[in-house]
Coordinates of C-alpha atoms in Angstrom, one line a residue:
M1 CA 109.4 130.7 -5.4
A2 CA 112.9 132.0 -5.5
A3 CA 116.2 130.1 -5.5
T4 CA 117.3 128.0 -2.5
T5 CA 120.2 129.6 -0.6
P6 CA 122.2 128.3 2.4
T7 CA 121.4 129.8 5.7
A8 CA 124.4 131.9 6.9
A9 CA 126.0 130.9 10.2
S10 CA 127.3 133.7 12.5
N11 CA 129.2 133.7 15.8
L12 CA 127.3 134.5 19.0
L13 CA 128.5 137.9 20.2
I14 CA 127.9 139.0 23.7
T15 CA 128.3 142.5 25.2
K16 CA 127.1 144.4 28.3
K17 CA 124.7 146.5 26.3
N18 CA 121.1 147.0 27.8
L19 CA 121.7 144.8 30.8
S20 CA 118.9 146.5 32.7
S21 CA 116.3 145.6 30.1
L22 CA 117.2 141.9 30.0
S23 CA 114.2 139.8 30.9
L24 CA 114.0 136.1 31.7
I25 CA 111.2 133.8 30.7
S26 CA 110.5 130.2 31.5
T27 CA 108.0 127.8 29.9
N28 CA 107.4 124.1 30.4
K29 CA 107.9 123.2 26.7
L30 CA 110.8 125.5 25.7
P31 CA 114.5 125.2 26.3
T32 CA 116.5 128.0 27.8
F33 CA 118.5 129.9 25.2
S34 CA 118.3 133.3 23.5
P35 CA 117.4 133.7 19.8
L36 CA 119.0 136.7 18.0
H37 CA 116.2 138.2 15.9
T38 CA 116.0 140.7 13.0
S39 CA 118.9 142.8 11.8
S40 CA 116.8 146.0 12.3
R41 CA 116.0 145.1 16.0
R42 CA 119.1 143.0 16.8
Q43 CA 120.6 143.6 20.2
R44 CA 123.3 141.8 21.9
F45 CA 122.8 140.5 25.4
I46 CA 124.9 139.2 28.3
V47 CA 123.7 137.3 31.3
L48 CA 124.0 139.3 34.4
F49 CA 125.6 136.8 36.7
A50 CA 127.0 139.0 39.5
S51 CA 127.2 142.5 40.7
L52 CA 129.7 144.3 38.5
N53 CA 131.0 146.3 41.5
S54 CA 131.8 143.7 44.1
K55 CA 133.6 140.3 44.5
P56 CA 131.1 137.5 44.2
T57 CA 130.5 134.9 46.9
V58 CA 130.5 131.2 46.2
L59 CA 129.0 128.7 48.6
V60 CA 130.5 125.2 48.4
A61 CA 127.9 123.0 50.1
E62 CA 129.7 119.6 49.7
K63 CA 133.3 118.6 49.9
L64 CA 135.3 119.8 46.8
G65 CA 138.9 119.0 45.8
E66 CA 141.5 121.5 47.0
A67 CA 142.5 122.5 43.4
G68 CA 138.9 123.6 42.7
I69 CA 138.7 125.6 45.9
N70 CA 141.9 127.4 45.1
L71 CA 140.7 128.2 41.7
L72 CA 137.5 129.7 43.1
K73 CA 139.4 131.7 45.7
D74 CA 141.4 133.5 43.0
F75 CA 138.2 135.0 41.8
A76 CA 135.6 135.0 44.5
N77 CA 134.9 134.9 48.3
V78 CA 134.5 131.2 49.1
D79 CA 132.3 129.8 51.9
C80 CA 132.8 126.1 52.5
S81 CA 129.8 125.0 54.6
Y82 CA 129.1 121.3 54.5
N83 CA 126.1 119.2 55.7
L84 CA 123.7 122.2 55.7
S85 CA 120.1 121.3 56.5
P86 CA 117.5 122.5 53.9
D87 CA 116.5 125.4 56.3
E88 CA 120.2 126.4 56.8
L89 CA 120.8 126.4 53.1
C90 CA 117.8 128.6 52.4
T91 CA 119.0 131.0 55.1
K92 CA 122.5 131.2 53.8
I93 CA 121.8 131.4 50.1
S94 CA 120.6 135.0 50.0
L95 CA 124.2 136.0 50.7
C96 CA 125.6 134.0 47.8
D97 CA 126.1 134.5 44.0
A98 CA 126.9 130.9 43.2
L99 CA 126.4 127.5 44.8
I100 CA 128.4 124.3 44.2
V101 CA 126.9 120.9 45.2
R102 CA 127.4 117.3 44.6
S103 CA 124.6 114.7 44.6
G104 CA 123.7 115.0 48.3
T105 CA 122.3 118.5 48.4
K106 CA 118.8 119.2 47.0
V107 CA 118.7 122.6 45.3
S108 CA 114.9 123.0 45.5
R109 CA 112.5 125.7 44.4
E110 CA 112.7 127.0 48.0
V111 CA 116.4 127.6 47.6
F112 CA 116.0 129.7 44.5
E113 CA 113.1 131.6 46.1
S114 CA 115.1 132.2 49.3
S115 CA 118.0 133.6 47.3
G116 CA 116.0 136.8 46.6
G117 CA 117.4 136.8 43.0
R118 CA 121.1 137.0 44.1
L119 CA 121.9 133.4 43.2
K120 CA 123.1 133.4 39.6
V121 CA 124.9 130.1 39.1
V122 CA 124.5 126.5 40.5
G123 CA 127.4 124.2 39.8
R124 CA 126.8 120.4 40.0
A125 CA 130.1 118.7 40.6
G126 CA 129.4 115.7 38.5
V127 CA 127.1 114.7 35.6
G128 CA 123.5 114.1 36.9
I129 CA 121.4 117.1 37.9
D130 CA 118.5 115.2 39.4
N131 CA 118.9 117.1 42.7
V132 CA 118.5 120.6 41.0
D133 CA 115.1 122.0 40.2
L134 CA 115.9 123.2 36.6
A135 CA 112.5 124.8 36.0
A136 CA 112.9 126.9 39.2
A137 CA 116.5 127.8 38.3
T138 CA 115.3 129.1 34.9
E139 CA 112.4 131.1 36.4
H140 CA 114.8 132.8 38.8
G141 CA 117.4 133.6 36.1
C142 CA 120.0 131.1 37.5
L143 CA 122.3 129.3 35.2
V144 CA 123.0 125.6 36.0
V145 CA 126.3 124.0 34.9
N146 CA 127.8 120.5 35.5
A147 CA 131.1 118.7 35.1
P148 CA 130.4 115.9 32.6
T149 CA 133.9 114.8 31.5
A150 CA 136.2 114.5 34.6
N151 CA 134.7 111.2 35.8
T152 CA 135.1 109.3 32.5
I153 CA 138.2 107.2 33.2
A154 CA 137.2 106.5 36.8
A155 CA 133.8 105.2 35.7
A156 CA 135.3 103.1 33.0
E157 CA 137.9 101.6 35.3
H158 CA 135.2 100.7 37.9
G159 CA 133.1 99.1 35.1
I160 CA 136.1 96.9 34.2
A161 CA 136.8 96.2 37.9
L162 CA 133.2 95.0 38.4
L163 CA 133.4 92.9 35.1
A164 CA 136.4 91.0 36.4
A165 CA 135.2 90.7 40.0
M166 CA 131.9 89.3 38.8
A167 CA 133.5 86.8 36.4
R168 CA 135.8 85.4 39.1
N169 CA 133.4 85.7 42.1
V170 CA 135.8 87.9 44.0
A171 CA 133.3 89.5 46.4
Q172 CA 131.5 86.2 47.2
A173 CA 134.8 84.3 47.7
D174 CA 136.2 87.1 49.9
A175 CA 133.1 86.9 52.1
S176 CA 133.3 83.2 52.3
V177 CA 137.0 83.1 53.3
K178 CA 136.4 85.8 56.0
A179 CA 133.6 83.6 57.3
G180 CA 136.1 80.8 57.9
K181 CA 135.3 78.8 54.8
W182 CA 137.4 77.4 52.0
Q183 CA 135.2 76.7 49.0
R184 CA 137.3 76.6 45.9
N185 CA 134.9 74.5 43.9
K186 CA 132.0 76.7 44.6
Y187 CA 133.6 79.8 43.2
V188 CA 134.9 78.6 39.9
G189 CA 134.6 81.6 37.5
V190 CA 134.5 82.2 33.8
S191 CA 137.2 83.6 31.5
L192 CA 136.9 87.0 29.8
V193 CA 139.2 86.2 26.8
G194 CA 137.3 85.4 23.7
K195 CA 134.0 86.4 25.1
T196 CA 131.7 88.9 23.5
L197 CA 131.1 92.2 25.5
A198 CA 128.2 94.4 24.4
V199 CA 128.7 98.0 25.3
M200 CA 125.3 99.7 25.5
G201 CA 126.0 103.4 25.0
F202 CA 129.2 104.2 23.2
G203 CA 129.9 107.6 24.6
K204 CA 132.9 108.7 26.6
V205 CA 132.7 106.0 29.3
G206 CA 131.5 103.3 27.0
S207 CA 134.3 103.8 24.5
E208 CA 136.9 103.7 27.3
V209 CA 135.4 100.5 28.7
A210 CA 135.6 99.0 25.2
R211 CA 139.3 100.0 24.9
R212 CA 140.1 98.2 28.1
A213 CA 138.0 95.2 27.3
K214 CA 139.8 94.8 24.0
G215 CA 143.0 94.7 26.0
L216 CA 141.6 91.8 28.0
G217 CA 141.1 89.8 24.8
M218 CA 137.4 90.3 24.5
H219 CA 135.4 90.7 21.3
V220 CA 133.6 94.0 21.7
I221 CA 130.4 95.1 20.0
A222 CA 128.4 98.3 20.8
H223 CA 125.0 99.8 20.4
D224 CA 124.5 103.5 20.2
P225 CA 122.5 105.4 17.5
Y226 CA 124.9 108.3 17.6
A227 CA 128.3 106.6 17.7
P228 CA 130.5 107.5 14.7
A229 CA 131.4 104.4 12.8
D230 CA 135.0 105.6 12.2
R231 CA 135.6 106.0 16.0
A232 CA 134.2 102.5 16.6
R233 CA 136.4 101.1 13.9
A234 CA 139.5 102.8 15.3
I235 CA 139.0 101.0 18.6
G236 CA 138.1 97.7 16.9
V237 CA 134.4 97.8 17.9
E238 CA 131.5 96.6 15.7
L239 CA 128.3 98.7 15.9
V240 CA 125.2 96.6 16.0
S241 CA 121.5 97.0 16.6
F242 CA 120.0 96.8 20.1
D243 CA 118.5 93.3 19.5
E244 CA 121.7 91.9 18.0
A245 CA 123.7 93.2 21.0
L246 CA 121.3 91.4 23.4
A247 CA 121.2 88.2 21.4
T248 CA 125.0 87.7 20.9
A249 CA 126.6 89.1 24.1
D250 CA 128.2 87.0 26.8
F251 CA 128.6 90.2 28.9
I252 CA 126.6 93.4 28.8
S253 CA 128.0 96.7 30.1
L254 CA 125.5 99.6 30.4
H255 CA 126.6 103.1 29.8
M256 CA 123.5 104.9 28.6
P257 CA 121.9 107.9 30.3
L258 CA 118.5 107.6 32.1
T259 CA 115.9 109.2 29.8
P260 CA 112.3 108.3 29.1
A261 CA 113.5 106.2 26.2
T262 CA 116.0 104.2 28.3
A263 CA 114.0 103.9 31.6
K264 CA 113.8 100.1 32.4
I265 CA 115.2 99.3 28.9
L266 CA 116.3 96.0 30.4
N267 CA 113.0 94.3 31.4
D268 CA 111.2 91.0 31.2
E269 CA 110.8 91.4 27.4
T270 CA 114.4 92.2 26.7
F271 CA 115.9 89.6 29.1
V272 CA 114.3 86.8 27.2
K273 CA 116.1 88.0 24.1
M274 CA 119.5 87.5 25.7
K275 CA 121.8 84.6 25.5
K276 CA 121.2 82.3 28.4
G277 CA 123.9 82.8 31.1
V278 CA 124.6 86.4 30.2
R279 CA 126.4 88.6 32.8
I280 CA 125.4 92.3 33.2
V281 CA 127.4 95.2 34.6
N282 CA 125.8 98.6 35.3
V283 CA 127.8 101.7 36.3
A284 CA 125.4 104.1 34.5
R285 CA 122.1 104.7 36.1
G286 CA 120.0 102.4 38.2
G287 CA 116.7 103.2 36.5
V288 CA 117.8 101.7 33.1
I289 CA 117.2 98.2 34.6
D290 CA 113.8 96.9 35.9
E291 CA 115.2 95.6 39.1
D292 CA 112.3 93.2 39.8
A293 CA 112.7 91.8 36.3
L294 CA 116.4 91.3 36.8
V295 CA 115.7 89.2 40.0
R296 CA 113.3 87.1 37.9
A297 CA 115.9 86.7 35.2
L298 CA 118.6 85.7 37.7
D299 CA 116.3 83.1 39.3
A300 CA 115.4 81.7 35.9
G301 CA 119.0 81.3 34.9
I302 CA 118.7 83.7 32.0
V303 CA 121.2 86.1 33.7
A304 CA 124.0 84.2 35.3
Q305 CA 125.4 87.1 37.3
A306 CA 125.1 90.9 37.7
A307 CA 127.4 93.6 39.0
L308 CA 125.8 96.8 40.0
D309 CA 127.1 100.2 41.1
V310 CA 123.9 102.1 40.7
F311 CA 120.3 101.5 41.8
T312 CA 116.8 102.9 41.1
V313 CA 116.7 104.1 44.7
E314 CA 119.9 105.0 46.5
P315 CA 120.7 103.7 48.9
P316 CA 118.6 100.6 48.1
P317 CA 116.4 99.1 50.8
Q318 CA 118.3 96.8 53.2
D319 CA 115.9 93.9 52.4
S320 CA 116.3 94.3 48.6
K321 CA 116.1 90.9 46.9
L322 CA 118.5 92.2 44.2
V323 CA 121.1 93.4 46.6
Q324 CA 120.9 90.2 48.7
H325 CA 121.0 87.9 45.7
E326 CA 123.9 85.5 45.9
R327 CA 124.9 86.0 42.3
V328 CA 124.9 89.8 42.4
T329 CA 127.9 91.9 43.2
V330 CA 127.2 95.4 44.4
T331 CA 129.1 98.7 45.2
P332 CA 127.7 102.0 46.6
H333 CA 127.9 104.2 43.5
L334 CA 131.7 104.3 43.4
G335 CA 132.0 105.0 39.7
A336 CA 133.5 108.4 40.2
S337 CA 135.2 107.7 43.5
T338 CA 138.9 108.0 42.8
M339 CA 141.2 110.7 44.1
E340 CA 142.1 111.7 40.6
A341 CA 138.5 112.0 39.4
Q342 CA 137.4 113.9 42.5
E343 CA 140.2 116.5 41.8
G344 CA 139.3 116.6 38.1
V345 CA 135.6 117.3 38.9
A346 CA 136.6 120.0 41.3
I347 CA 138.6 121.8 38.7
E348 CA 136.1 121.4 35.9
I349 CA 133.1 122.7 38.0
A350 CA 135.2 125.5 39.5
E351 CA 136.2 126.7 36.0
A352 CA 132.6 126.5 34.8
V353 CA 131.3 128.5 37.7
V354 CA 134.0 131.2 37.5
G355 CA 133.3 131.4 33.7
A356 CA 129.6 131.9 34.4
L357 CA 130.2 134.5 37.0
K358 CA 132.3 136.4 34.4
G359 CA 129.4 136.3 32.0
E360 CA 130.8 133.5 29.8
L361 CA 128.3 130.9 28.6
A362 CA 129.9 127.5 28.9
S363 CA 129.2 124.4 26.8
T364 CA 128.4 122.5 30.1
A365 CA 125.4 124.8 30.7
V366 CA 122.2 122.8 31.1
N367 CA 120.0 125.8 31.0
A368 CA 120.4 129.4 30.0
P369 CA 118.3 132.6 30.3
M370 CA 115.9 133.8 27.6
V371 CA 115.4 137.1 25.8
P372 CA 112.5 139.6 25.9
A373 CA 108.9 138.3 25.5
E374 CA 108.0 139.9 22.2
V375 CA 110.8 138.0 20.4
L376 CA 109.9 134.7 22.0
T377 CA 106.2 135.2 21.4
E378 CA 106.7 135.2 17.6
L379 CA 109.1 132.3 17.5
K380 CA 107.5 130.1 20.2
P381 CA 105.3 127.8 18.0
F382 CA 108.1 127.3 15.5
V383 CA 110.5 126.5 18.3
E384 CA 108.1 123.9 19.5
L385 CA 107.6 122.6 16.0
A386 CA 111.4 122.3 15.4
E387 CA 112.0 120.2 18.5
K388 CA 109.1 117.9 17.8
L389 CA 110.2 117.3 14.2
G390 CA 113.7 116.4 15.5
R391 CA 112.1 114.0 18.0
L392 CA 109.9 112.4 15.3
A393 CA 112.8 112.0 12.8
V394 CA 115.2 110.3 15.2
Q395 CA 112.5 107.9 16.4
L396 CA 112.1 106.7 12.8
V397 CA 115.7 105.7 12.5
S398 CA 116.5 101.9 12.7
G399 CA 119.6 99.9 12.6
G400 CA 123.1 100.3 14.1
S401 CA 124.7 102.7 11.5
G402 CA 123.9 105.8 13.6
V403 CA 122.6 109.3 12.7
K404 CA 125.3 111.4 11.1
D405 CA 123.9 113.7 8.3
V406 CA 120.8 115.8 8.9
K407 CA 119.6 118.5 6.6
V408 CA 117.1 121.2 7.8
T409 CA 115.2 123.3 5.3
Y410 CA 113.4 126.5 6.2
A411 CA 110.8 128.0 3.9
S412 CA 110.2 131.7 4.5
A413 CA 109.2 134.9 2.7
R414 CA 111.5 136.9 4.9
A415 CA 114.9 138.1 3.7
P416 CA 117.9 136.0 4.9
D417 CA 119.0 138.7 7.4
D418 CA 115.5 138.9 8.9
L419 CA 115.5 135.8 11.0
D420 CA 118.4 134.1 12.6
T421 CA 117.6 130.3 12.5
R422 CA 120.2 129.3 15.2
V423 CA 117.4 129.0 17.7
L424 CA 115.5 126.6 15.4
R425 CA 118.6 124.6 14.6
A426 CA 119.3 124.3 18.3
M427 CA 115.8 123.0 18.9
I428 CA 116.1 120.4 16.1
T429 CA 119.4 119.3 17.6
K430 CA 117.7 119.1 21.0
G431 CA 114.9 116.9 19.6
L432 CA 117.5 114.7 17.8
I433 CA 119.8 114.2 20.8
E434 CA 117.9 114.5 24.1
P435 CA 115.6 111.4 23.7
I436 CA 118.6 109.1 24.1
S437 CA 121.1 111.3 25.9
S438 CA 121.7 112.9 29.3
V439 CA 122.8 116.1 27.5
F440 CA 120.5 119.1 27.9
V441 CA 120.7 121.0 24.6
N442 CA 120.2 124.7 24.2
L443 CA 121.5 127.5 22.0
V444 CA 124.7 127.6 23.9
N445 CA 125.7 124.0 23.5
A446 CA 123.7 122.7 20.6
D447 CA 126.5 122.8 18.0
F448 CA 129.0 121.5 20.5
S449 CA 126.7 118.6 21.5
A450 CA 126.1 117.7 17.8
K451 CA 129.8 117.8 17.0
Q452 CA 130.7 115.6 19.9
R453 CA 128.3 112.9 18.5
G454 CA 129.5 113.2 15.0
L455 CA 126.2 114.8 14.0
R456 CA 126.5 117.0 10.9
I457 CA 123.5 119.4 10.5
S458 CA 123.3 121.5 7.4
E459 CA 120.7 124.2 6.8
E460 CA 119.0 125.5 3.7
R461 CA 116.6 128.4 3.2
I462 CA 113.9 128.4 0.6
L463 CA 112.8 132.0 -0.2
L464 CA 109.1 132.3 -0.9
D465 CA 107.1 135.0 -2.6
G466 CA 104.5 136.6 -0.4
S467 CA 104.0 138.4 2.9
P468 CA 106.8 138.1 5.5
E469 CA 104.3 138.5 8.3
S470 CA 104.9 134.9 9.5
P471 CA 108.5 134.0 10.2
L472 CA 108.2 130.6 8.4
D473 CA 106.0 128.7 6.1
F474 CA 107.4 125.2 6.9
I475 CA 110.4 123.4 8.4
Q476 CA 111.6 120.1 6.9
V477 CA 114.1 117.7 8.5
Q478 CA 115.9 115.0 6.6
I479 CA 118.2 112.3 7.9
A480 CA 120.4 110.7 5.3
N481 CA 122.2 107.3 5.1
V482 CA 120.0 105.5 7.6
E483 CA 117.4 102.8 7.6
S484 CA 113.9 103.5 8.9
K485 CA 111.7 101.4 11.1
F486 CA 108.8 102.9 9.0
A487 CA 109.7 102.4 5.4
S488 CA 107.1 105.0 4.2
A489 CA 109.1 107.8 5.9
I490 CA 111.8 107.4 3.3
S491 CA 111.6 110.0 0.5
E492 CA 112.1 109.6 -3.2
T493 CA 115.8 110.5 -2.7
G494 CA 116.4 108.0 0.1
E495 CA 116.3 110.1 3.2
I496 CA 114.0 109.9 6.2
K497 CA 111.9 113.1 5.7
V498 CA 109.4 114.8 8.0
E499 CA 107.9 118.3 7.5
G500 CA 105.7 120.5 9.6
R501 CA 103.9 123.8 9.7
V502 CA 102.3 126.0 12.4
K503 CA 98.5 126.4 12.0
D504 CA 96.6 128.6 14.4
G505 CA 99.6 128.6 16.7
I506 CA 99.8 124.8 16.9
P507 CA 102.6 122.7 15.4
H508 CA 101.4 120.2 12.7
L509 CA 103.1 117.3 11.0
T510 CA 102.3 117.8 7.3
R511 CA 104.6 115.3 5.5
V512 CA 106.1 111.9 6.1
G513 CA 108.4 110.7 3.4
S514 CA 106.4 111.2 0.1
F515 CA 103.0 111.3 1.9
E516 CA 101.2 114.4 2.8
V517 CA 99.4 114.3 6.1
D518 CA 98.0 116.8 8.6
V519 CA 98.1 116.0 12.2
S520 CA 98.5 118.2 15.3
L521 CA 101.7 117.5 17.2
E522 CA 100.1 117.3 20.6
G523 CA 100.4 114.1 22.5
S524 CA 102.0 111.3 20.5
I525 CA 101.5 109.8 17.0
I526 CA 100.8 106.5 15.4
L527 CA 101.8 106.2 11.7
C528 CA 100.2 103.4 9.6
R529 CA 100.7 102.5 6.0
Q530 CA 97.8 100.6 4.6
V531 CA 96.0 99.7 1.4
D532 CA 93.7 102.6 0.6
Q533 CA 90.2 101.1 1.1
P534 CA 86.9 102.1 2.7
G535 CA 86.6 101.6 6.5
M536 CA 90.3 101.8 7.5
I537 CA 89.8 104.9 9.7
G538 CA 86.9 103.2 11.4
K539 CA 88.8 99.9 12.0
V540 CA 91.9 101.6 13.5
G541 CA 89.7 104.0 15.5
S542 CA 87.7 101.1 16.9
V543 CA 90.8 99.3 18.1
L544 CA 92.0 102.5 19.9
G545 CA 88.6 103.3 21.3
G546 CA 88.1 99.7 22.5
Q547 CA 91.4 100.1 24.5
N548 CA 90.3 103.5 25.9
V549 CA 93.0 105.4 23.9
N550 CA 91.7 108.9 23.0
V551 CA 92.3 110.0 19.4
S552 CA 93.0 113.8 19.2
F553 CA 93.6 114.1 15.5
M554 CA 93.6 111.8 12.4
S555 CA 94.7 112.4 8.8
V556 CA 95.2 110.2 5.7
G557 CA 97.6 110.9 2.9
R558 CA 97.6 108.7 -0.2
I559 CA 99.4 108.2 -3.5
A560 CA 96.2 107.6 -5.5
P561 CA 92.7 106.2 -4.8
R562 CA 92.8 102.5 -3.8
K563 CA 96.6 102.5 -3.7
Q564 CA 98.8 102.9 -0.6
A565 CA 98.0 105.5 2.0
V566 CA 99.6 106.7 5.3
M567 CA 97.4 107.4 8.3
A568 CA 98.7 109.7 11.0
I569 CA 96.8 109.4 14.3
G570 CA 97.3 111.8 17.2
V571 CA 96.7 110.0 20.6
D572 CA 96.6 111.4 24.1
E573 CA 97.9 108.2 25.8
Q574 CA 100.5 105.7 24.9
P575 CA 98.8 102.6 23.6
S576 CA 99.7 99.3 25.1
K577 CA 101.7 96.7 23.2
E578 CA 98.6 94.6 22.8
T579 CA 96.7 97.6 21.3
L580 CA 99.5 98.3 18.8
K581 CA 99.6 94.6 17.9
K582 CA 95.8 94.7 17.2
I583 CA 96.4 97.6 14.8
G584 CA 99.2 95.6 13.1
D585 CA 96.9 92.6 12.7
I586 CA 94.4 94.5 10.6
P587 CA 94.9 92.8 7.2
A588 CA 95.2 96.0 5.2
V589 CA 97.8 97.5 7.5
E590 CA 101.3 97.0 5.9
E591 CA 103.4 98.7 8.6
F592 CA 103.0 101.0 11.6
V593 CA 105.1 102.8 14.2
F594 CA 104.3 104.6 17.5
L595 CA 106.2 107.9 18.0
K596 CA 106.4 109.5 21.4
L597 CA 106.5 113.2 21.7

């Protein structure tokens, strides 16, 4: 083995060379970005967004601020056609190079198919892209960009408005007076000063809400695994764990994205952990609350009041028990609805679309085209391995200190110039960030996304002796200065450590902390630390089999016979809480964790 050397970073250069040979590929498991490969075969690519010989046409399908329209007109022909039916949009789209929508227009697969390949950019004037078929966009070589920053202040202000209105029963008292009543005693409120506000999600909007709440005299705490401690301290906010935030808050304000990890994160189980009489504000995404559970918590007196701007289904049903509840204040998704925010969004999305049409790859891109098949074919299993190692590592983190320092080690027999690892670093960043964020990470925005979250990713290359036929021998991911929910994942030097290899084209987890394991990264994983004794595999397997959970792979790594061992179990389905509890109740099992891939 040769010496360890840092992996060199280089800037992404883009030219118009070989435009005609650029091919686009889409897969279900891979993000959309372009890896730059060996120095001997290296070529530079540019995305072909518009005809180089004519002025592009931009279709604006929903109302956009005048400043954005004017910016578009300086570069392109602009067609403002609002309230198009799906058929009308499909008919018109074949004449357009770019499309700008808000949340009301569904950009379906049929739209991309109807464009005949001409549509090169879709701009979403706002943050969420639920109404855009990203897979279809990628397959048809269409870049999708959004406008994630312009709404920040408007959303924060609306959160504070709902907080105050809820505390003082403004909406209910207004309805009462307009109904001819004068019920001063019924609508006695609560004061905000001196109360504890838990900001769940300390990103752009959450931190702005915290600033304003501090100005109201509130004590503010926050939970966010990526929030930099120095930024929180500068605002006067204490970072705490999720459970501590729930247990101590008088008010809870939600500012987290809707991801598989946050879907219904407030549910029957979490409501019972809250202080009785807590008040909840949600200007984030409706799906982060189990709405039926919230009704039960309101009826039980656990939650005193709620103020909601967003719902799981919008608009919500007219007979919704939650909407009609007397202690719930509701608004129709007005978080971004200020004149200033609408103008800011218009400018931000217009700049992103124009930049894309010029061939620039913006940091607001949520997908991007890929390079020729032969390059991707070689890297594909390692790309998948990199993302899954990132996902595993971040799920092992516990506590409120946040993920800041990540070290990635690549072991390869290839020369340093022979393989650009930016694609792998981007995938690890994707795995670290996407499970708890609304950001879509790719080669274009990976470093930008990491920097925004205070995430420092360093890289190291271990040069191996042997044949360079395979790009890599293994990838190792270490997270420093954090606590782990699975103590055995901590290495001898104090970091969370996971390591993986590709075997027969399939990513495998081969090390957790100091323990060697060997489990295929297909499905999800249960890690157990137990006393090394006969029958443990059978006991755990029996529990899973008895609950109809299929085991795809199982491996045991141990320190020494009859000492401690770590069992890694690949499962096809997510076990129920009862099943996991049964595993934990096995006497020889000292700790366990379920990791979702």
